[in-house]
PDB file of C-alpha atoms and ligand atoms in Angstrom:
ATOM      1  CA  MET A   1      -1.339  41.111 -29.412  1.00  0.00           C
ATOM      2  CA  THR A   2       0.600  39.189 -32.051  1.00  0.00           C
ATOM      3  CA  LYS A   3       3.424  40.118 -34.384  1.00  0.00           C
ATOM      4  CA  ASN A   4       0.820  40.532 -37.105  1.00  0.00           C
ATOM      5  CA  ASP A   5      -1.276  43.115 -35.323  1.00  0.00           C
ATOM      6  CA  HIS A   6      -0.102  45.726 -37.794  1.00  0.00           C
ATOM      7  CA  LEU A   7      -1.790  43.747 -40.552  1.00  0.00           C
ATOM      8  CA  ALA A   8      -5.478  44.009 -41.422  1.00  0.00           C
ATOM      9  CA  PRO A   9      -7.286  40.843 -40.254  1.00  0.00           C
ATOM     10  CA  SER A  10      -7.684  39.635 -43.832  1.00  0.00           C
ATOM     11  CA  GLU A  11      -3.903  39.959 -44.392  1.00  0.00           C
ATOM     12  CA  ARG A  12      -2.937  37.840 -41.397  1.00  0.00           C
ATOM     13  CA  PRO A  13      -1.755  34.302 -42.173  1.00  0.00           C
ATOM     14  CA  GLN A  14      -4.667  31.929 -42.716  1.00  0.00           C
ATOM     15  CA  PHE A  15      -2.775  29.117 -40.990  1.00  0.00           C
ATOM     16  CA  ARG A  16      -0.146  29.121 -38.304  1.00  0.00           C
ATOM     17  CA  ILE A  17       1.602  26.356 -36.378  1.00  0.00           C
ATOM     18  CA  GLY A  18       2.727  26.177 -32.759  1.00  0.00           C
ATOM     19  CA  HIS A  19       5.056  23.770 -30.980  1.00  0.00           C
ATOM     20  CA  GLY A  20       4.959  22.996 -27.277  1.00  0.00           C
ATOM     21  CA  TYR A  21       7.402  20.957 -25.221  1.00  0.00           C
ATOM     22  CA  ASP A  22       7.537  20.024 -21.570  1.00  0.00           C
ATOM     23  CA  LEU A  23       9.476  17.764 -19.250  1.00  0.00           C
ATOM     24  CA  HIS A  24       8.846  16.938 -15.617  1.00  0.00           C
ATOM     25  CA  ARG A  25      10.891  14.840 -13.272  1.00  0.00           C
ATOM     26  CA  LEU A  26       9.013  11.836 -11.878  1.00  0.00           C
ATOM     27  CA  GLU A  27       9.797  11.081  -8.269  1.00  0.00           C
ATOM     28  CA  PRO A  28       8.394   8.737  -5.627  1.00  0.00           C
ATOM     29  CA  LEU A  29       5.176  10.115  -4.235  1.00  0.00           C
ATOM     30  CA  ALA A  30       5.241  12.251  -1.104  1.00  0.00           C
ATOM     31  CA  PRO A  31       6.072  11.733   1.744  1.00  0.00           C
ATOM     32  CA  GLU A  32       8.924   9.447   0.451  1.00  0.00           C
ATOM     33  CA  GLY A  33       9.715  11.843  -2.395  1.00  0.00           C
ATOM     34  CA  ASP A  34       8.653  15.109  -3.990  1.00  0.00           C
ATOM     35  CA  GLY A  35       6.290  13.521  -6.524  1.00  0.00           C
ATOM     36  CA  ARG A  36       2.734  14.780  -6.766  1.00  0.00           C
ATOM     37  CA  PRO A  37      -0.092  12.378  -7.685  1.00  0.00           C
ATOM     38  CA  PHE A  38       0.371  11.522 -11.377  1.00  0.00           C
ATOM     39  CA  VAL A  39      -1.949  13.614 -13.541  1.00  0.00           C
ATOM     40  CA  LEU A  40      -1.660  13.515 -17.331  1.00  0.00           C
ATOM     41  CA  GLY A  41      -3.964  15.307 -19.725  1.00  0.00           C
ATOM     42  CA  GLY A  42      -6.185  16.089 -16.744  1.00  0.00           C
ATOM     43  CA  LEU A  43      -6.577  12.377 -15.884  1.00  0.00           C
ATOM     44  CA  ALA A  44      -5.430  10.896 -12.573  1.00  0.00           C
ATOM     45  CA  LEU A  45      -3.200   7.850 -13.143  1.00  0.00           C
ATOM     46  CA  GLU A  46      -2.119   5.082 -10.797  1.00  0.00           C
ATOM     47  CA  HIS A  47       1.659   5.138 -10.418  1.00  0.00           C
ATOM     48  CA  ASP A  48       4.281   4.869  -7.685  1.00  0.00           C
ATOM     49  CA  ARG A  49       5.924   8.037  -8.985  1.00  0.00           C
ATOM     50  CA  GLY A  50       4.550  11.436  -9.898  1.00  0.00           C
ATOM     51  CA  PRO A  51       5.674  14.710 -11.437  1.00  0.00           C
ATOM     52  CA  VAL A  52       7.597  17.333  -9.552  1.00  0.00           C
ATOM     53  CA  GLY A  53       6.228  20.773 -10.320  1.00  0.00           C
ATOM     54  CA  HIS A  54       4.839  23.985  -8.928  1.00  0.00           C
ATOM     55  CA  SER A  55       1.368  23.262 -10.294  1.00  0.00           C
ATOM     56  CA  ASP A  56       0.062  19.682 -10.624  1.00  0.00           C
ATOM     57  CA  GLY A  57       2.924  18.960 -13.061  1.00  0.00           C
ATOM     58  CA  ASP A  58       0.692  17.887 -15.961  1.00  0.00           C
ATOM     59  CA  ALA A  59       3.286  17.835 -18.756  1.00  0.00           C
ATOM     60  CA  LEU A  60       0.705  17.128 -21.474  1.00  0.00           C
ATOM     61  CA  LEU A  61      -1.536  20.078 -20.597  1.00  0.00           C
ATOM     62  CA  HIS A  62       1.529  22.316 -20.231  1.00  0.00           C
ATOM     63  CA  ALA A  63       2.848  21.380 -23.685  1.00  0.00           C
ATOM     64  CA  VAL A  64      -0.587  21.848 -25.312  1.00  0.00           C
ATOM     65  CA  THR A  65      -0.929  25.230 -23.595  1.00  0.00           C
ATOM     66  CA  ASP A  66       2.481  26.321 -24.887  1.00  0.00           C
ATOM     67  CA  ALA A  67       1.723  25.113 -28.424  1.00  0.00           C
ATOM     68  CA  LEU A  68      -1.492  27.173 -28.538  1.00  0.00           C
ATOM     69  CA  LEU A  69       0.209  30.287 -27.158  1.00  0.00           C
ATOM     70  CA  ALA A  70       3.170  29.865 -29.510  1.00  0.00           C
ATOM     71  CA  SER A  71       0.950  29.591 -32.576  1.00  0.00           C
ATOM     72  CA  VAL A  72      -0.072  33.247 -32.225  1.00  0.00           C
ATOM     73  CA  CYS A  73       3.200  34.542 -30.698  1.00  0.00           C
ATOM     74  CA  LEU A  74       1.801  35.036 -27.203  1.00  0.00           C
ATOM     75  CA  PRO A  75       4.001  34.828 -24.087  1.00  0.00           C
ATOM     76  CA  ASP A  76       4.700  31.232 -23.012  1.00  0.00           C
ATOM     77  CA  ILE A  77       3.207  29.384 -20.058  1.00  0.00           C
ATOM     78  CA  GLY A  78       6.136  30.245 -17.764  1.00  0.00           C
ATOM     79  CA  GLU A  79       5.740  33.936 -18.531  1.00  0.00           C
ATOM     80  CA  LEU A  80       1.960  33.979 -18.101  1.00  0.00           C
ATOM     81  CA  PHE A  81       1.868  31.756 -15.011  1.00  0.00           C
ATOM     82  CA  PRO A  82       5.226  32.069 -13.191  1.00  0.00           C
ATOM     83  CA  ASP A  83       6.161  29.249 -10.824  1.00  0.00           C
ATOM     84  CA  THR A  84       6.985  31.906  -8.245  1.00  0.00           C
ATOM     85  CA  ASP A  85       3.274  32.788  -7.993  1.00  0.00           C
ATOM     86  CA  PRO A  86       1.750  31.015  -4.966  1.00  0.00           C
ATOM     87  CA  VAL A  87      -1.681  31.168  -6.585  1.00  0.00           C
ATOM     88  CA  HIS A  88      -0.628  28.330  -8.957  1.00  0.00           C
ATOM     89  CA  GLU A  89       0.846  26.096  -6.232  1.00  0.00           C
ATOM     90  CA  GLY A  90      -0.554  22.603  -6.812  1.00  0.00           C
ATOM     91  CA  ALA A  91      -3.085  24.017  -9.313  1.00  0.00           C
ATOM     92  CA  ALA A  92      -4.908  21.800 -11.791  1.00  0.00           C
ATOM     93  CA  SER A  93      -3.368  22.693 -15.143  1.00  0.00           C
ATOM     94  CA  ASP A  94      -6.645  22.902 -17.054  1.00  0.00           C
ATOM     95  CA  ARG A  95      -6.779  26.536 -15.884  1.00  0.00           C
ATOM     96  CA  PHE A  96      -3.651  27.297 -17.968  1.00  0.00           C
ATOM     97  CA  LEU A  97      -5.052  25.501 -20.998  1.00  0.00           C
ATOM     98  CA  LEU A  98      -8.449  27.202 -20.798  1.00  0.00           C
ATOM     99  CA  GLU A  99      -6.746  30.602 -20.600  1.00  0.00           C
ATOM    100  CA  ALA A 100      -4.678  29.755 -23.702  1.00  0.00           C
ATOM    101  CA  VAL A 101      -7.861  28.688 -25.549  1.00  0.00           C
ATOM    102  CA  LYS A 102      -9.446  32.015 -24.623  1.00  0.00           C
ATOM    103  CA  ARG A 103      -6.416  33.992 -25.783  1.00  0.00           C
ATOM    104  CA  LEU A 104      -6.251  32.086 -29.053  1.00  0.00           C
ATOM    105  CA  ALA A 105      -9.877  32.996 -29.745  1.00  0.00           C
ATOM    106  CA  SER A 106      -9.148  36.644 -28.850  1.00  0.00           C
ATOM    107  CA  ALA A 107      -6.360  36.580 -31.441  1.00  0.00           C
ATOM    108  CA  ALA A 108      -9.062  35.389 -33.921  1.00  0.00           C
ATOM    109  CA  TYR A 109      -7.636  31.903 -34.497  1.00  0.00           C
ATOM    110  CA  THR A 110      -9.236  28.506 -33.999  1.00  0.00           C
ATOM    111  CA  ILE A 111      -7.728  25.047 -33.631  1.00  0.00           C
ATOM    112  CA  GLU A 112      -7.561  22.978 -36.798  1.00  0.00           C
ATOM    113  CA  ASN A 113      -5.828  19.955 -35.265  1.00  0.00           C
ATOM    114  CA  LEU A 114      -3.113  18.967 -32.841  1.00  0.00           C
ATOM    115  CA  ASP A 115      -0.742  16.048 -32.438  1.00  0.00           C
ATOM    116  CA  CYS A 116       0.768  15.105 -29.079  1.00  0.00           C
ATOM    117  CA  THR A 117       3.732  12.773 -28.481  1.00  0.00           C
ATOM    118  CA  ILE A 118       4.162  11.537 -24.926  1.00  0.00           C
ATOM    119  CA  ILE A 119       7.517   9.964 -24.085  1.00  0.00           C
ATOM    120  CA  LEU A 120       7.054   7.877 -20.990  1.00  0.00           C
ATOM    121  CA  GLU A 121       8.320   4.520 -19.790  1.00  0.00           C
ATOM    122  CA  ARG A 122       5.337   3.743 -17.591  1.00  0.00           C
ATOM    123  CA  PRO A 123       2.443   3.733 -17.200  1.00  0.00           C
ATOM    124  CA  LYS A 124       1.835   2.794 -20.813  1.00  0.00           C
ATOM    125  CA  VAL A 125       0.046   5.423 -22.878  1.00  0.00           C
ATOM    126  CA  LYS A 126      -1.831   3.032 -25.185  1.00  0.00           C
ATOM    127  CA  PRO A 127      -4.591   1.998 -22.752  1.00  0.00           C
ATOM    128  CA  ILE A 128      -5.368   5.639 -21.857  1.00  0.00           C
ATOM    129  CA  LYS A 129      -4.972   7.148 -25.323  1.00  0.00           C
ATOM    130  CA  ALA A 130      -8.703   7.345 -26.073  1.00  0.00           C
ATOM    131  CA  ALA A 131      -9.468   8.909 -22.691  1.00  0.00           C
ATOM    132  CA  LEU A 132      -6.658  11.454 -23.159  1.00  0.00           C
ATOM    133  CA  ARG A 133      -7.947  12.428 -26.612  1.00  0.00           C
ATOM    134  CA  GLU A 134     -11.482  12.799 -25.310  1.00  0.00           C
ATOM    135  CA  ASN A 135     -10.468  14.927 -22.361  1.00  0.00           C
ATOM    136  CA  LEU A 136      -8.228  17.176 -24.457  1.00  0.00           C
ATOM    137  CA  ALA A 137     -10.992  17.625 -27.047  1.00  0.00           C
ATOM    138  CA  ARG A 138     -13.435  18.512 -24.279  1.00  0.00           C
ATOM    139  CA  LEU A 139     -11.089  21.107 -22.769  1.00  0.00           C
ATOM    140  CA  LEU A 140     -10.242  22.567 -26.175  1.00  0.00           C
ATOM    141  CA  GLY A 141     -13.861  22.558 -27.349  1.00  0.00           C
ATOM    142  CA  VAL A 142     -13.077  20.675 -30.577  1.00  0.00           C
ATOM    143  CA  PRO A 143     -14.258  17.337 -32.006  1.00  0.00           C
ATOM    144  CA  VAL A 144     -12.123  14.403 -30.886  1.00  0.00           C
ATOM    145  CA  ASP A 145     -10.915  13.721 -34.438  1.00  0.00           C
ATOM    146  CA  ARG A 146      -8.921  16.987 -34.256  1.00  0.00           C
ATOM    147  CA  VAL A 147      -6.778  15.628 -31.426  1.00  0.00           C
ATOM    148  CA  ASN A 148      -4.158  12.913 -31.775  1.00  0.00           C
ATOM    149  CA  VAL A 149      -2.166  11.368 -28.924  1.00  0.00           C
ATOM    150  CA  LYS A 150       0.623   8.847 -29.270  1.00  0.00           C
ATOM    151  CA  GLY A 151       3.012   7.315 -26.780  1.00  0.00           C
ATOM    152  CA  LYS A 152       6.636   6.293 -27.094  1.00  0.00           C
ATOM    153  CA  THR A 153       9.215   4.967 -24.692  1.00  0.00           C
ATOM    154  CA  HIS A 154      12.774   6.259 -24.484  1.00  0.00           C
ATOM    155  CA  GLU A 155      14.227   2.765 -24.908  1.00  0.00           C
ATOM    156  CA  ARG A 156      15.401   2.687 -21.283  1.00  0.00           C
ATOM    157  CA  VAL A 157      17.974   5.357 -22.117  1.00  0.00           C
ATOM    158  CA  ASP A 158      18.599   8.458 -19.995  1.00  0.00           C
ATOM    159  CA  ALA A 159      16.295   9.792 -17.280  1.00  0.00           C
ATOM    160  CA  VAL A 160      13.121   9.434 -19.367  1.00  0.00           C
ATOM    161  CA  GLY A 161      13.992   5.839 -20.268  1.00  0.00           C
ATOM    162  CA  GLU A 162      14.734   5.054 -16.639  1.00  0.00           C
ATOM    163  CA  GLY A 163      11.262   6.263 -15.630  1.00  0.00           C
ATOM    164  CA  ARG A 164      12.584   9.340 -13.822  1.00  0.00           C
ATOM    165  CA  ALA A 165      11.004  11.873 -16.168  1.00  0.00           C
ATOM    166  CA  ILE A 166       8.197  12.425 -18.658  1.00  0.00           C
ATOM    167  CA  GLU A 167       8.581  14.383 -21.872  1.00  0.00           C
ATOM    168  CA  VAL A 168       5.837  15.710 -24.172  1.00  0.00           C
ATOM    169  CA  HIS A 169       5.914  17.350 -27.589  1.00  0.00           C
ATOM    170  CA  VAL A 170       2.840  18.946 -29.168  1.00  0.00           C
ATOM    171  CA  VAL A 171       2.262  20.583 -32.533  1.00  0.00           C
ATOM    172  CA  VAL A 172      -0.904  22.490 -33.337  1.00  0.00           C
ATOM    173  CA  LEU A 173      -2.275  23.961 -36.545  1.00  0.00           C
ATOM    174  CA  VAL A 174      -4.580  26.953 -36.110  1.00  0.00           C
ATOM    175  CA  ARG A 175      -6.695  28.735 -38.668  1.00  0.00           C
ATOM    176  CA  ARG A 176      -7.741  32.355 -38.864  1.00  0.00           C
ATOM    177  CA  ILE A 177     -11.392  32.544 -37.846  1.00  0.00           C
ATOM    178  CA  ASP A 178     -12.426  34.811 -40.709  1.00  0.00           C
ATOM    179  CA  ALA A 179     -10.688  32.417 -43.103  1.00  0.00           C
ATOM    180  CA  GLY A 180     -13.488  29.904 -42.750  1.00  0.00           C
ATOM    181  CA  GLY A 181     -12.360  28.704 -39.351  1.00  0.00           C
ATOM    182  CA  VAL A 182     -15.705  29.322 -37.624  1.00  0.00           C
ATOM    183  CA  ARG A 183     -17.455  26.085 -36.885  1.00  0.00           C
TER     184      ARG A 183
HETATM  185 MG1   MG B 201       5.488  21.958 -16.982  1.00  0.00          MG
END
């Protein structure tokens, strides 16, 4: 499944990292615009704009999903769940994340920790940070102290700074399960 499949399990890297990135346009909510209700990290947020996307447009869950898949060289979220597939139309993105968690376990790796950076003008991330961490930890099946979330603005510059887009970066460290990663 991974590049290291030719190696005996004990010879595979003990630790690996993965990076995930996502961006979604934020538009006025339908019917005025193409924006879907604003969902971030699986939480519904009050906002006059929302992400444009084939699924629910949850940029945080998409970036976490990609980081997990990338850590063990699996196909990315767009390859696994193409936006041409009507089955994912408007779908809640936890289904993508849960599939990535399952595939990570099948590759015999477990999450050590992850760090998420959300770049968003509004709503502010700070008041929802704890809830985002808790929900991510729940979906990932890890203690909350393994999950960090931080928010930044884009200093009013470019589309993100003008509130017309959201950007998310995620890095994850995973550990080989037979390297003491079983908890
Ligand atoms: Mg996306």
